[in-house]
Each structure stands twice: as structure tokens, then as C-alpha cells.
Amino acid sequence: GQSLEQPSEVTAVEGAIVQINCTYQTSGFYGLSWYQQHDGGAPTFLSYNALDGLEETGRFSSFLSRSDSYGYLLLQELQMKDSASYFCAVRGASGGYQKVTFGTGTKLQVIP
Amino acid sequence: DSGVTQTPKHLITATGQRVTLRCSPRSGDLSVYWYQQSLDQGLQFLIQYYNGEERAKGNILERFSAQQFPDLHSELNLSSLELGDSALYFCASSEDATNEKLFFGSGTQLSVL
């Protein structure tokens, strides 16, 4: 099966940098994604890593180490609107097909 | 707006009843996914369809079933409802069966009383 672990809550100050870690277990790894979900809203795609290294998209960056089954999401220059839940999701093999499994999410609170 | 449409937005029903949730994927997307999100929980994968065929199955209960129609819209049927089935049900779509980017609808909030 597939499983992911990420911290349940993180608090950071506006303007600062925060890192949200994610470790995963899966067979047949294809990639790790990150999604943002505001309260009452739908998850929205942030980034995807299939290969080791850092992917940067504006203030958000995502890192992957396949050998360590580990990734993180880095949010820079935090803004109040970044307060949301962040989910990592692994695409892995399941019964001959690929399946996308989500972690339980990290609730980020940005404080002034 | 993700382009994925889910109806209804809210559904209130009683235990033992049966409901149908509907999802229209983004134009051009062939793959549809269903996820269940309970209060303060992650997204539990239920099932995936690709171009009308079941592609992958998650922790979907036997009381639940789904299908994807020729026009690519999908329906999730929940029967013999229990209190614990109360949750937010999301549909997502992607271009194909392996695309890394999922587009989520706004969800159907199901309340079983």
C-alpha cells in the first residue's frame, strides 16, 4: 500500500520562510505532488516532483529525495493568505495502475 | 474555477437512504477521481476512472459504487447511508490516467442525519 506522513500543524510569522516535510512509503514511485486547500475550499495543485531536486514556482519550492522517500514544500515571504492546509500526495503503483494517495495534511497558520 | 463541476453542493439525508453525486470533468480530461474528506482528515482515495473504465480502486466501501459515462461525466452512488458517511466528497479530473496535476471540483458536502 501507500502511506504518507506530514506534520499536522505549523505556525509561522508573516514574511518568514516555512518548510513542510513529507515522508512516504509506496511501491513503484512515480512522483510527489503538493496541494493547497483553504478552509471550505477545494484542493489546488501547487507542484510536482518526479526527479530528485528542487522545483521552484514563485514563492513556493518543492524538493524531492527519492532515495530517502522524502520531500518538502518551502514557502517563502509568507503572506496571511498562505494560511491553509497543505497536502503531499504520492503517485505510486497499485494493482498494475497508478494511484494518487494524499497525506493527512499540514495546517499552516501564518501570524502577523 | 478549476473547470470541474460537482452537483449538488450540499446534500442532507437520513440513514439508510441512497444518494447520487455527480461530477463533470474539465473539458478534454479523460480521467476522473473520487475522494472522501471527513472533518480534519486527509483526502481518502475512493476510485478512479479513465475514459469510461475503472482504473484504480482505493478504500471504497461495498455500499458505494461509481461509473463514468460515455460523455465522461461520473456519478458516485452511496447507499445504505450511515452517520459515518457524512463527509465532503471531491471529484477531480486530469488529462489522462497518469497526469500529475489533478483539478478538483468544489465538492459535495453530505450530511447523514
mmCIF file of N, CA and C in Angstrom, chain A residues 33-81:
data_model
loop_
_atom_site.group_PDB
_atom_site.id
_atom_site.type_symbol
_atom_site.label_atom_id
_atom_site.label_comp_id
_atom_site.label_asym_id
_atom_site.label_seq_id
_atom_site.Cartn_x
_atom_site.Cartn_y
_atom_site.Cartn_z
ATOM 1 N N SER A 33 3.411 15.151 -5.254
ATOM 2 C CA SER A 33 2.740 16.421 -5.543
ATOM 3 C C SER A 33 2.417 17.138 -4.245
ATOM 4 N N TRP A 34 2.166 18.431 -4.382
ATOM 5 C CA TRP A 34 1.715 19.240 -3.253
ATOM 6 C C TRP A 34 0.457 19.994 -3.660
ATOM 7 N N TYR A 35 -0.507 20.052 -2.716
ATOM 8 C CA TYR A 35 -1.757 20.747 -2.944
ATOM 9 C C TYR A 35 -2.028 21.667 -1.760
ATOM 10 N N GLN A 36 -2.704 22.765 -2.062
ATOM 11 C CA GLN A 36 -3.120 23.721 -1.039
ATOM 12 C C GLN A 36 -4.642 23.686 -0.935
ATOM 13 N N GLN A 37 -5.136 23.725 0.295
ATOM 14 C CA GLN A 37 -6.585 23.758 0.498
ATOM 15 C C GLN A 37 -6.934 24.762 1.580
ATOM 16 N N HIS A 38 -7.651 25.813 1.200
ATOM 17 C CA HIS A 38 -8.170 26.743 2.184
ATOM 18 C C HIS A 38 -9.433 26.165 2.798
ATOM 19 N N ASP A 39 -9.742 26.616 4.025
ATOM 20 C CA ASP A 39 -10.910 26.114 4.734
ATOM 21 C C ASP A 39 -12.151 26.236 3.865
ATOM 22 N N GLY A 40 -12.865 25.116 3.703
ATOM 23 C CA GLY A 40 -14.098 25.137 2.938
ATOM 24 C C GLY A 40 -13.895 25.130 1.436
ATOM 25 N N GLY A 41 -12.629 25.076 1.005
ATOM 26 C CA GLY A 41 -12.365 25.138 -0.423
ATOM 27 C C GLY A 41 -11.891 23.819 -0.995
ATOM 28 N N ALA A 42 -11.619 23.819 -2.264
ATOM 29 C CA ALA A 42 -11.131 22.632 -2.948
ATOM 30 C C ALA A 42 -9.606 22.639 -2.967
ATOM 31 N N PRO A 43 -8.983 21.490 -2.961
ATOM 32 C CA PRO A 43 -7.525 21.441 -3.113
ATOM 33 C C PRO A 43 -7.111 21.991 -4.467
ATOM 34 N N THR A 44 -6.013 22.735 -4.467
ATOM 35 C CA THR A 44 -5.468 23.236 -5.732
ATOM 36 C C THR A 44 -4.011 22.803 -5.855
ATOM 37 N N PHE A 45 -3.642 22.434 -7.046
ATOM 38 C CA PHE A 45 -2.308 21.917 -7.325
ATOM 39 C C PHE A 45 -1.256 23.002 -7.156
ATOM 40 N N LEU A 46 -0.133 22.647 -6.481
ATOM 41 C CA LEU A 46 0.971 23.587 -6.317
ATOM 42 C C LEU A 46 2.192 23.166 -7.117
ATOM 43 N N SER A 47 2.602 21.889 -6.963
ATOM 44 C CA SER A 47 3.843 21.464 -7.609
ATOM 45 C C SER A 47 3.904 19.951 -7.699
ATOM 46 N N TYR A 48 4.848 19.486 -8.526
ATOM 47 C CA TYR A 48 5.047 18.051 -8.715
ATOM 48 C C TYR A 48 6.532 17.793 -8.932
ATOM 49 N N ASN A 49 7.041 16.775 -8.231
ATOM 50 C CA ASN A 49 8.433 16.360 -8.420
ATOM 51 C C ASN A 49 8.460 14.885 -8.791
ATOM 52 N N ALA A 50 9.057 14.584 -9.921
ATOM 53 C CA ALA A 50 9.272 13.196 -10.303
ATOM 54 C C ALA A 50 10.737 12.801 -10.126
ATOM 55 N N LEU A 51 11.611 13.780 -10.214
ATOM 56 C CA LEU A 51 13.052 13.541 -10.079
ATOM 57 C C LEU A 51 13.591 14.258 -8.854
ATOM 58 N N ASP A 52 14.742 13.794 -8.375
ATOM 59 C CA ASP A 52 15.378 14.413 -7.210
ATOM 60 C C ASP A 52 15.714 15.872 -7.503
ATOM 61 N N GLY A 53 15.589 16.683 -6.462
ATOM 62 C CA GLY A 53 15.997 18.072 -6.617
ATOM 63 C C GLY A 53 14.897 19.029 -6.255
ATOM 64 N N LEU A 54 15.169 20.278 -6.544
ATOM 65 C CA LEU A 54 14.294 21.375 -6.154
ATOM 66 C C LEU A 54 13.569 21.936 -7.371
ATOM 67 N N GLU A 55 12.263 22.135 -7.235
ATOM 68 C CA GLU A 55 11.449 22.784 -8.262
ATOM 69 C C GLU A 55 10.933 24.089 -7.688
ATOM 70 N N GLU A 56 11.141 25.174 -8.391
ATOM 71 C CA GLU A 56 10.728 26.473 -7.867
ATOM 72 C C GLU A 56 9.621 27.078 -8.715
ATOM 73 N N THR A 57 8.580 27.555 -8.012
ATOM 74 C CA THR A 57 7.472 28.236 -8.680
ATOM 75 C C THR A 57 7.105 29.451 -7.848
ATOM 76 N N GLY A 58 7.706 30.574 -8.193
ATOM 77 C CA GLY A 58 7.427 31.800 -7.450
ATOM 78 C C GLY A 58 7.904 31.687 -6.008
ATOM 79 N N ARG A 59 7.004 31.963 -5.065
ATOM 80 C CA ARG A 59 7.393 31.905 -3.650
ATOM 81 C C ARG A 59 7.433 30.475 -3.113
ATOM 82 N N PHE A 60 6.918 29.535 -3.898
ATOM 83 C CA PHE A 60 6.858 28.148 -3.434
ATOM 84 C C PHE A 60 7.927 27.311 -4.142
ATOM 85 N N SER A 61 8.554 26.433 -3.390
ATOM 86 C CA SER A 61 9.513 25.484 -3.947
ATOM 87 C C SER A 61 9.197 24.112 -3.383
ATOM 88 N N SER A 62 9.488 23.073 -4.140
ATOM 89 C CA SER A 62 9.288 21.715 -3.640
ATOM 90 C C SER A 62 10.535 20.898 -3.933
ATOM 91 N N PHE A 63 10.879 20.062 -2.975
ATOM 92 C CA PHE A 63 12.100 19.263 -3.044
ATOM 93 C C PHE A 63 11.755 17.798 -2.924
ATOM 94 N N LEU A 64 12.526 16.962 -3.603
ATOM 95 C CA LEU A 64 12.325 15.516 -3.530
ATOM 96 C C LEU A 64 13.659 14.797 -3.419
ATOM 97 N N SER A 65 13.696 13.801 -2.538
ATOM 98 C CA SER A 65 14.806 12.860 -2.469
ATOM 99 C C SER A 65 14.200 11.465 -2.534
ATOM 100 N N ARG A 66 14.294 10.827 -3.654
ATOM 101 C CA ARG A 66 13.689 9.505 -3.835
ATOM 102 C C ARG A 66 14.387 8.448 -2.987
ATOM 103 N N SER A 67 15.705 8.583 -2.807
ATOM 104 C CA SER A 67 16.440 7.595 -2.015
ATOM 105 C C SER A 67 16.011 7.636 -0.555
ATOM 106 N N ASP A 68 15.567 8.808 -0.074
ATOM 107 C CA ASP A 68 15.129 8.952 1.315
ATOM 108 C C ASP A 68 13.612 8.885 1.438
ATOM 109 N N SER A 69 12.897 8.723 0.335
ATOM 110 C CA SER A 69 11.427 8.744 0.336
ATOM 111 C C SER A 69 10.926 9.968 1.089
ATOM 112 N N TYR A 70 11.433 11.104 0.696
ATOM 113 C CA TYR A 70 11.222 12.334 1.464
ATOM 114 C C TYR A 70 11.094 13.519 0.524
ATOM 115 N N GLY A 71 10.219 14.415 0.896
ATOM 116 C CA GLY A 71 10.097 15.651 0.152
ATOM 117 C C GLY A 71 9.680 16.769 1.075
ATOM 118 N N TYR A 72 9.796 17.984 0.609
ATOM 119 C CA TYR A 72 9.289 19.103 1.393
ATOM 120 C C TYR A 72 8.787 20.209 0.489
ATOM 121 N N LEU A 73 7.914 21.017 1.064
ATOM 122 C CA LEU A 73 7.400 22.211 0.414
ATOM 123 C C LEU A 73 7.954 23.408 1.172
ATOM 124 N N LEU A 74 8.534 24.337 0.457
ATOM 125 C CA LEU A 74 9.120 25.523 1.067
ATOM 126 C C LEU A 74 8.323 26.737 0.627
ATOM 127 N N LEU A 75 7.822 27.474 1.594
ATOM 128 C CA LEU A 75 7.067 28.684 1.303
ATOM 129 C C LEU A 75 7.873 29.878 1.812
ATOM 130 N N GLN A 76 8.168 30.796 0.916
ATOM 131 C CA GLN A 76 8.963 31.965 1.276
ATOM 132 C C GLN A 76 8.085 33.204 1.319
ATOM 133 N N GLU A 77 8.602 34.225 2.000
ATOM 134 C CA GLU A 77 7.896 35.514 2.106
ATOM 135 C C GLU A 77 6.419 35.288 2.433
ATOM 136 N N LEU A 78 6.205 34.581 3.528
ATOM 137 C CA LEU A 78 4.852 34.177 3.891
ATOM 138 C C LEU A 78 3.883 35.348 3.951
ATOM 139 N N GLN A 79 2.694 35.096 3.443
ATOM 140 C CA GLN A 79 1.615 36.076 3.492
ATOM 141 C C GLN A 79 0.454 35.471 4.263
ATOM 142 N N MET A 80 -0.397 36.347 4.798
ATOM 143 C CA MET A 80 -1.531 35.862 5.586
ATOM 144 C C MET A 80 -2.397 34.911 4.767
ATOM 145 N N LYS A 81 -2.499 35.170 3.474
ATOM 146 C CA LYS A 81 -3.339 34.325 2.619
ATOM 147 C C LYS A 81 -2.784 32.907 2.431
#
